[in-house]
mmCIF file of C-alpha atoms and ligand atoms in Angstrom:
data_model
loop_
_atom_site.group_PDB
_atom_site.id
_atom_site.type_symbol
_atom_site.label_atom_id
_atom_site.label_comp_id
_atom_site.label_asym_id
_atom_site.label_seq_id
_atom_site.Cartn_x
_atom_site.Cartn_y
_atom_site.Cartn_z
ATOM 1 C CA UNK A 1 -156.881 -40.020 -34.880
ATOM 2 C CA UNK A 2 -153.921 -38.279 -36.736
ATOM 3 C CA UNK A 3 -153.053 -42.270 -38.321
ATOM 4 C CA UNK A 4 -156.802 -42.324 -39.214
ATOM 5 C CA UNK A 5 -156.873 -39.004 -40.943
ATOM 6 C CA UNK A 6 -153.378 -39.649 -43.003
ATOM 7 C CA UNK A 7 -154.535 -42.995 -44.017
ATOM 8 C CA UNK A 8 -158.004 -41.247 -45.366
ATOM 9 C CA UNK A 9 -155.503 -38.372 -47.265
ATOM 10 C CA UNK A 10 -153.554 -41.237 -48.417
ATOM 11 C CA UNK A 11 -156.460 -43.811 -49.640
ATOM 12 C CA UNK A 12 -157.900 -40.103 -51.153
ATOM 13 C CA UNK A 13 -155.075 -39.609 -53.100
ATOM 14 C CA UNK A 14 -154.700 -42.943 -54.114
ATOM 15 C CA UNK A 15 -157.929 -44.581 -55.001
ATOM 16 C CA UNK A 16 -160.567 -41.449 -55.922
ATOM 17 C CA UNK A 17 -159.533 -40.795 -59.635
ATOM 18 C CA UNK A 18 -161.810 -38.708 -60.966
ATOM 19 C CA UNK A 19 -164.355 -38.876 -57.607
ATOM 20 C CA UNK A 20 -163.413 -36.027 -55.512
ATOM 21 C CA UNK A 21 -165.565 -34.074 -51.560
ATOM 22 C CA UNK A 22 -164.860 -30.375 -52.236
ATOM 23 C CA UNK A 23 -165.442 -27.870 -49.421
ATOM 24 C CA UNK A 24 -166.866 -24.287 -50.621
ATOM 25 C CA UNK A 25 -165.172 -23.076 -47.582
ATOM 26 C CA UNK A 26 -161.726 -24.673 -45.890
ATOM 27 C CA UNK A 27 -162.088 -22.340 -42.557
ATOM 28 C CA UNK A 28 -165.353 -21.139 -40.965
ATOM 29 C CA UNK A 29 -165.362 -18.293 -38.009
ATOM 30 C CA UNK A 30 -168.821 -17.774 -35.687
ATOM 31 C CA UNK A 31 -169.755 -16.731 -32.787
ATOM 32 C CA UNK A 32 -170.729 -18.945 -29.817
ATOM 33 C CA UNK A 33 -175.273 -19.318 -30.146
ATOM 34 C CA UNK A 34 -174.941 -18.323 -34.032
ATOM 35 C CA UNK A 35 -176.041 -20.859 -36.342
ATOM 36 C CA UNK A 36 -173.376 -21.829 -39.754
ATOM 37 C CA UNK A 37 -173.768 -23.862 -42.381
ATOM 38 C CA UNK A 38 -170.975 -25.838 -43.530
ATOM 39 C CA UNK A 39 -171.183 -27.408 -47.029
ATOM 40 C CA UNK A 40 -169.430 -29.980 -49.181
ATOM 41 C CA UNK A 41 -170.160 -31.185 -52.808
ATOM 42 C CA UNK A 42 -169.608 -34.642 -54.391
ATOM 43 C CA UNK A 43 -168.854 -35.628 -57.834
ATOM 44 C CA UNK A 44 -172.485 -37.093 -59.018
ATOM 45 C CA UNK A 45 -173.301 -39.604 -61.454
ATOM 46 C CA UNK A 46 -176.604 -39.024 -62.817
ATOM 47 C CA UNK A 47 -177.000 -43.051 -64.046
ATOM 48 C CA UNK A 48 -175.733 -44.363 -60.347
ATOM 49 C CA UNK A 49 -178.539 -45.179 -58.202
ATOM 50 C CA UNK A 50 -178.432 -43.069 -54.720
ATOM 51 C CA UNK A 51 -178.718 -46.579 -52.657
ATOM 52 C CA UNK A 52 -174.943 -46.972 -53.222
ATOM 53 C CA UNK A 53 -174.320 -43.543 -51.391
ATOM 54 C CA UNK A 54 -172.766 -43.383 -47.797
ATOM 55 C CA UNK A 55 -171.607 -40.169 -45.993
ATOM 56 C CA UNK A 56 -170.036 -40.066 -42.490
ATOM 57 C CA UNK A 57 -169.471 -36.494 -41.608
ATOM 58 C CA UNK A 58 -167.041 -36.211 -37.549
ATOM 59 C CA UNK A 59 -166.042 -33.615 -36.021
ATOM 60 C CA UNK A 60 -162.113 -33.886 -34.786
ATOM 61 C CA UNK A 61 -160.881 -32.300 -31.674
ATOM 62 C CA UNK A 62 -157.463 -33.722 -30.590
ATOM 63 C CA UNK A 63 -157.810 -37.033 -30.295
ATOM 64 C CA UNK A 64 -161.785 -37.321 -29.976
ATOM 65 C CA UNK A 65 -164.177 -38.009 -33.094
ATOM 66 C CA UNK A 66 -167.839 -36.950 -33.143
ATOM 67 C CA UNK A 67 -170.469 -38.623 -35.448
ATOM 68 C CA UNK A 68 -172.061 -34.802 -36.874
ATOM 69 C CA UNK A 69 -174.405 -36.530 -39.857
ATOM 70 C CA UNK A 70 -174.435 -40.195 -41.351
ATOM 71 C CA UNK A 71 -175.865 -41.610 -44.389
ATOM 72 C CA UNK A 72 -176.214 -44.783 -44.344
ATOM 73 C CA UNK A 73 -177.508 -46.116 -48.372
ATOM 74 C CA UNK A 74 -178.643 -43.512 -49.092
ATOM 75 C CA UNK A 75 -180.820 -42.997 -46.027
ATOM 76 C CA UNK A 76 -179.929 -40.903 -43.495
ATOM 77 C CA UNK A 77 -179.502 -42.345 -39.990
ATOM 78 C CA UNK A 78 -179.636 -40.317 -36.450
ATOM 79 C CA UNK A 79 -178.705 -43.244 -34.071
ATOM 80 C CA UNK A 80 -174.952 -42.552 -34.344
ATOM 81 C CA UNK A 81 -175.228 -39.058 -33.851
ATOM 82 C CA UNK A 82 -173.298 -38.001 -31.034
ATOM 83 C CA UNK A 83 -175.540 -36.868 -28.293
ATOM 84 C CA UNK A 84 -173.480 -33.416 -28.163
ATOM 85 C CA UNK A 85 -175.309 -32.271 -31.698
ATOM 86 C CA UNK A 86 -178.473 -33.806 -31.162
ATOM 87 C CA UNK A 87 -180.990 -31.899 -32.129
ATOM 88 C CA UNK A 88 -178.456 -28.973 -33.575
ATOM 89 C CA UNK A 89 -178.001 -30.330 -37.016
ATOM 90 C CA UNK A 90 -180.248 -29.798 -39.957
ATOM 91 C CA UNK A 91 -179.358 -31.392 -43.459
ATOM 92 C CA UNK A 92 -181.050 -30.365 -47.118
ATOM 93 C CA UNK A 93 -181.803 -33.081 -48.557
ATOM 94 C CA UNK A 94 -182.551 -31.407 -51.996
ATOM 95 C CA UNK A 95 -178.794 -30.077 -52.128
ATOM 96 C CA UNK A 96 -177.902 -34.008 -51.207
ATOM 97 C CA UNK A 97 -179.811 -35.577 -54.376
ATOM 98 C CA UNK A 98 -177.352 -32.703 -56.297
ATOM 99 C CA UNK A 99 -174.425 -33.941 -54.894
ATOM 100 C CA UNK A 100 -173.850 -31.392 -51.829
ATOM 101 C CA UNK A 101 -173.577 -31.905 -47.906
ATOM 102 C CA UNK A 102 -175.269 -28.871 -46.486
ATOM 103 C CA UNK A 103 -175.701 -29.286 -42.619
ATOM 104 C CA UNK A 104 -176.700 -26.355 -41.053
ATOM 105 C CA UNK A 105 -175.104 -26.551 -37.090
ATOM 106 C CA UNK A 106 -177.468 -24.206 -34.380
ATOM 107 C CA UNK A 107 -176.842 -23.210 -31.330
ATOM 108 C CA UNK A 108 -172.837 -22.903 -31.436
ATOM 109 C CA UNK A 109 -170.924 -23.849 -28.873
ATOM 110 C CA UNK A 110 -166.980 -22.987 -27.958
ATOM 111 C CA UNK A 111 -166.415 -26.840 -28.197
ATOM 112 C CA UNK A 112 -168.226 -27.246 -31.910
ATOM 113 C CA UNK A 113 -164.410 -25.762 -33.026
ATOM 114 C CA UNK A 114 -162.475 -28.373 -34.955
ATOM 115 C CA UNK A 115 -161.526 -29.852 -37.748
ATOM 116 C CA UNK A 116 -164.734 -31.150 -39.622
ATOM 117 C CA UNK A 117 -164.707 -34.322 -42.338
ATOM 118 C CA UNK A 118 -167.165 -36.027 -44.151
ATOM 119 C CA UNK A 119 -165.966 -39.254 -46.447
ATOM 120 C CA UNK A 120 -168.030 -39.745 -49.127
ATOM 121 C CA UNK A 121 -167.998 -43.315 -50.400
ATOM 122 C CA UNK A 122 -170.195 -44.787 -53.481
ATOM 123 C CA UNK A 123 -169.964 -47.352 -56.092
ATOM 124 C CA UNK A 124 -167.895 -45.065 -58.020
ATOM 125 C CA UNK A 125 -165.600 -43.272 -56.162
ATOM 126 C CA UNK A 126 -164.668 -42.513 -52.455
ATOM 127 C CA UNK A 127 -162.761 -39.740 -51.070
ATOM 128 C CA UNK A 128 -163.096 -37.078 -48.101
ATOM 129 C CA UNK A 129 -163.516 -33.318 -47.404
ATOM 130 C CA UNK A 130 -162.364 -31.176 -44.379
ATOM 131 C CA UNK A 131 -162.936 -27.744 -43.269
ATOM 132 C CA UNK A 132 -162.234 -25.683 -39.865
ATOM 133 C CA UNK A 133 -164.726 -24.044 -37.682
ATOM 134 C CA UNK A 134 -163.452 -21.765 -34.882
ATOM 135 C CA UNK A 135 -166.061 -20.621 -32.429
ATOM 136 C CA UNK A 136 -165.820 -17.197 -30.471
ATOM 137 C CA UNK A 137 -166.793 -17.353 -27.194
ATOM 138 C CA UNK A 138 -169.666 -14.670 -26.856
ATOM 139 C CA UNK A 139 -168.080 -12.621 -24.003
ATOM 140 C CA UNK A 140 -164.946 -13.018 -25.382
ATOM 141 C CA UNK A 141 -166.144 -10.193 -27.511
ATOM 142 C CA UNK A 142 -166.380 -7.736 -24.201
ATOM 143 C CA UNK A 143 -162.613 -6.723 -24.512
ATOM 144 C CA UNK A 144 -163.879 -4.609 -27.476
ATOM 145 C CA UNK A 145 -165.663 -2.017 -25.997
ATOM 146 C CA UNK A 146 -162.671 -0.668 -24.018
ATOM 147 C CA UNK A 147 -160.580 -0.403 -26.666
ATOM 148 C CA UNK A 148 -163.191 2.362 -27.952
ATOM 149 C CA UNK A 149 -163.154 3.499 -24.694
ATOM 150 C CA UNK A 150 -159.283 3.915 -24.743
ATOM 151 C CA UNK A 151 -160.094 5.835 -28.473
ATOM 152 C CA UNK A 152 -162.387 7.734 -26.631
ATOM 153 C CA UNK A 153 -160.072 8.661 -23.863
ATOM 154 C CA UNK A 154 -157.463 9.339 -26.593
ATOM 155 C CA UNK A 155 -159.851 11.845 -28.061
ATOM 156 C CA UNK A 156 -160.625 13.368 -24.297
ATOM 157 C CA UNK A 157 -156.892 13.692 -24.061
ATOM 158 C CA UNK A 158 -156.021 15.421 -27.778
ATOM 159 C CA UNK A 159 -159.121 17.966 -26.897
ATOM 160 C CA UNK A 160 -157.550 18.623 -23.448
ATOM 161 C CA UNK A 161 -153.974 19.667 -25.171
ATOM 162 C CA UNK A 162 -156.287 21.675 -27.865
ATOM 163 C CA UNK A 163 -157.577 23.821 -25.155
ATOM 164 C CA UNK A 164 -154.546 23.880 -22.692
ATOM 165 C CA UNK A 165 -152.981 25.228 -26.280
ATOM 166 C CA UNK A 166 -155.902 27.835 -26.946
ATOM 167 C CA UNK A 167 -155.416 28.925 -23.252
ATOM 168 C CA UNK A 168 -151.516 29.326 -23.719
ATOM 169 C CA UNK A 169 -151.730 31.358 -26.835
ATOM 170 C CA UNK A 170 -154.602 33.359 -25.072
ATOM 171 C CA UNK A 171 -151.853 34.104 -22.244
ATOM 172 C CA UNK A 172 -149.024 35.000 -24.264
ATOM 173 C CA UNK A 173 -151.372 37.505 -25.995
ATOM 174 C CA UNK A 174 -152.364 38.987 -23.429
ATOM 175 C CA UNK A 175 -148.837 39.186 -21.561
ATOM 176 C CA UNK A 176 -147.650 40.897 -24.968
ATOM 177 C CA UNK A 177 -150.789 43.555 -24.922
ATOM 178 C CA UNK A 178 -149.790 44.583 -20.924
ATOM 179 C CA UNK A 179 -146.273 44.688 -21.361
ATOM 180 C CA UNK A 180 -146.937 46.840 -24.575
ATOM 181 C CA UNK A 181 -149.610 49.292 -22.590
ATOM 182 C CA UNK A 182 -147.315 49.027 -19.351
ATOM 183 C CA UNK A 183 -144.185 50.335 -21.735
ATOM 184 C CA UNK A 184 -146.845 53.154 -23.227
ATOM 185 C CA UNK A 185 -147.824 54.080 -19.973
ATOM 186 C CA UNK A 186 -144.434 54.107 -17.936
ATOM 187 C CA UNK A 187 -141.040 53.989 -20.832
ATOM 188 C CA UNK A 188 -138.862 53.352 -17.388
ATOM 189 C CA UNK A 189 -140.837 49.630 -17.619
ATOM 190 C CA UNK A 190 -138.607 49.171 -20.903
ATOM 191 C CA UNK A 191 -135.616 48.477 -19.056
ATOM 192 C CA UNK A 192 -137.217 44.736 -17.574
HETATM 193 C C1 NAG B 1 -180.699 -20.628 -36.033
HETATM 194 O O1 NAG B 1 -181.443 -21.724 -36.488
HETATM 195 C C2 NAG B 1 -182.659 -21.942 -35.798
HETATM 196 C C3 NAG B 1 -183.257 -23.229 -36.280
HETATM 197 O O2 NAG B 1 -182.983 -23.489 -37.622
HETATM 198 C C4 NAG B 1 -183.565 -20.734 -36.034
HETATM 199 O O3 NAG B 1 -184.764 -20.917 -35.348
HETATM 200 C C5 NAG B 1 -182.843 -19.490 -35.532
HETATM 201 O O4 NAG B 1 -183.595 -18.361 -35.821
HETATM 202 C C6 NAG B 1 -181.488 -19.354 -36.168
HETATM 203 N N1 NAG B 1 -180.758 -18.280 -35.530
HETATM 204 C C7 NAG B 1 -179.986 -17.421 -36.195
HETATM 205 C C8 NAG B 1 -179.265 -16.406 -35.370
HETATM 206 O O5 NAG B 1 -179.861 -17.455 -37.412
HETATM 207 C C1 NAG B 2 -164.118 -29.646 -57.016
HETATM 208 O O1 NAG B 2 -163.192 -28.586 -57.204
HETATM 209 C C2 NAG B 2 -162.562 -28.615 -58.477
HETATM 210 C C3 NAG B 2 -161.516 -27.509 -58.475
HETATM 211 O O2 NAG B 2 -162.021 -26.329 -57.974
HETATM 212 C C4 NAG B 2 -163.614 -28.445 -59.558
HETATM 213 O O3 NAG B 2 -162.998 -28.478 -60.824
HETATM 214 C C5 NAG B 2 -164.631 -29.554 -59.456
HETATM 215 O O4 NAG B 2 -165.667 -29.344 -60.387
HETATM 216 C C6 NAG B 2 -165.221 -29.613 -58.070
HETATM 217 N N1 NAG B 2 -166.087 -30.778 -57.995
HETATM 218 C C7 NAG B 2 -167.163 -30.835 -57.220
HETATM 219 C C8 NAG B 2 -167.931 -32.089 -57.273
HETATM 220 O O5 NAG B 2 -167.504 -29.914 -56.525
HETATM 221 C C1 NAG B 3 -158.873 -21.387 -35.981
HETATM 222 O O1 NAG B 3 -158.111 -21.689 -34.852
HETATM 223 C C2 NAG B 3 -156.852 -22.257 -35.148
HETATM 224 C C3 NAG B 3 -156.202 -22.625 -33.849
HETATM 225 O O2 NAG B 3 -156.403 -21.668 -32.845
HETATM 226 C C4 NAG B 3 -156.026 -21.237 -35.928
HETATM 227 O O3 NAG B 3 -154.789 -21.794 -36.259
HETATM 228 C C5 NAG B 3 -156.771 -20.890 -37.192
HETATM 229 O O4 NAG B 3 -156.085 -19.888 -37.888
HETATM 230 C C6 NAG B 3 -158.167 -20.405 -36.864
HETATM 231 N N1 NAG B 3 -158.914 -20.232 -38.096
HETATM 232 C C7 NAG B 3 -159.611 -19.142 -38.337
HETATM 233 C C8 NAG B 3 -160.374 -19.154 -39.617
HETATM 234 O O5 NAG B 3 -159.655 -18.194 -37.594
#
């Protein structure tokens, strides 16, 4: 997989010229059951017919490839789709007669993360595009809420020493007040 992805960056470099797969975005973040769209545009020649256009858009995970979205002459074709996005991707095919890949992915799964390509090969140019999607695990989300809980605590705990002060100063007041009325009432108290 790693060979198959240098020789693409390689035969990119060396053979696109002035045909080049941009990604709007190089990284993606969403959360697991969220729905993303993930786009690439194409250098377009108005005068080229669309017949000479083919797209293969996988999805990389370690040493596993998964067909995402194929165009096949310009038409696009489902059967080699792998069965883990079936029925989860959704193309515009008005952005794809403008020269841009916009496949919208629902549903998101934890194992959709990856490294995503689509080569782009016509009469006039090939090359490829890649971007990262990480997906959150919903509950991984959970370990939020007691970190406002600690906050919260932390608040509990800076009230607590407001009032243990209050109390404190209330005390030493009040010691000062009887010591000062005891030395009024008996001036023999003056020697403690
Ligand atoms: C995700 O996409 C599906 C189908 O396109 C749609 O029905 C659903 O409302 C979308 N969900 C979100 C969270 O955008
Ligand atoms: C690709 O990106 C380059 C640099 O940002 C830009 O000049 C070019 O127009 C883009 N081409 C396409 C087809 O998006
Ligand atoms: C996606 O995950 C990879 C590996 O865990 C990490 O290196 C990368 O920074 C993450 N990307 C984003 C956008 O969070």
């Amino acid at each position: 997989m790693i060979c198959r992805i240098l020789l693409l960056i390689i035969l990119t470099s060396c053979v696109s010229g002035s045909f080049v797969v941009n990604v709007t975005q190089t990284s993606y973040q969403a959360e697991e059951n969220h729905n993303i769209t993930l786009e690439w545009t194409f250098t377009t020649k108005p005068d080229r017919s669309s017949k000479t256009l083919n797209i293969i858009c996988e999805l990389f995970v370690s040493d596993k490839s998964s067909v995402l979205y194929q165009v096949h002459e310009g038409v696009e074709v489902s059967e080699s789709q792998d069965k883990k996005f079936s029925g989860r991707v959704q193309s515009d095919k008005d952005a794809l007669r403008e020269g841009r890949i916009r496949l919208q992915l629902s549903r998101l799964r934890t194992d959709d993360s990856g490294l995503y390509l689509c080569e782009v090969n016509t009469d006039y140019g090939f090359s490829v595009g890649r971007c990262q999607l990480n997906i959150t695990a919903a509950d991984q989300l959970q370990p939020q809420r007691p970190t406002t809980a600690e906050s919260g605590g932390m608040t509990g705990f800076y009230s607590l020493m407001g009032v243990l002060a209050a109390l404190l100063g209330l005390f030493v007041t009040l010691l000062v007040v009887f010591r000062n009325k005891a030395r009024r009432q008996n001036p023999i108290a003056e020697i403690c």
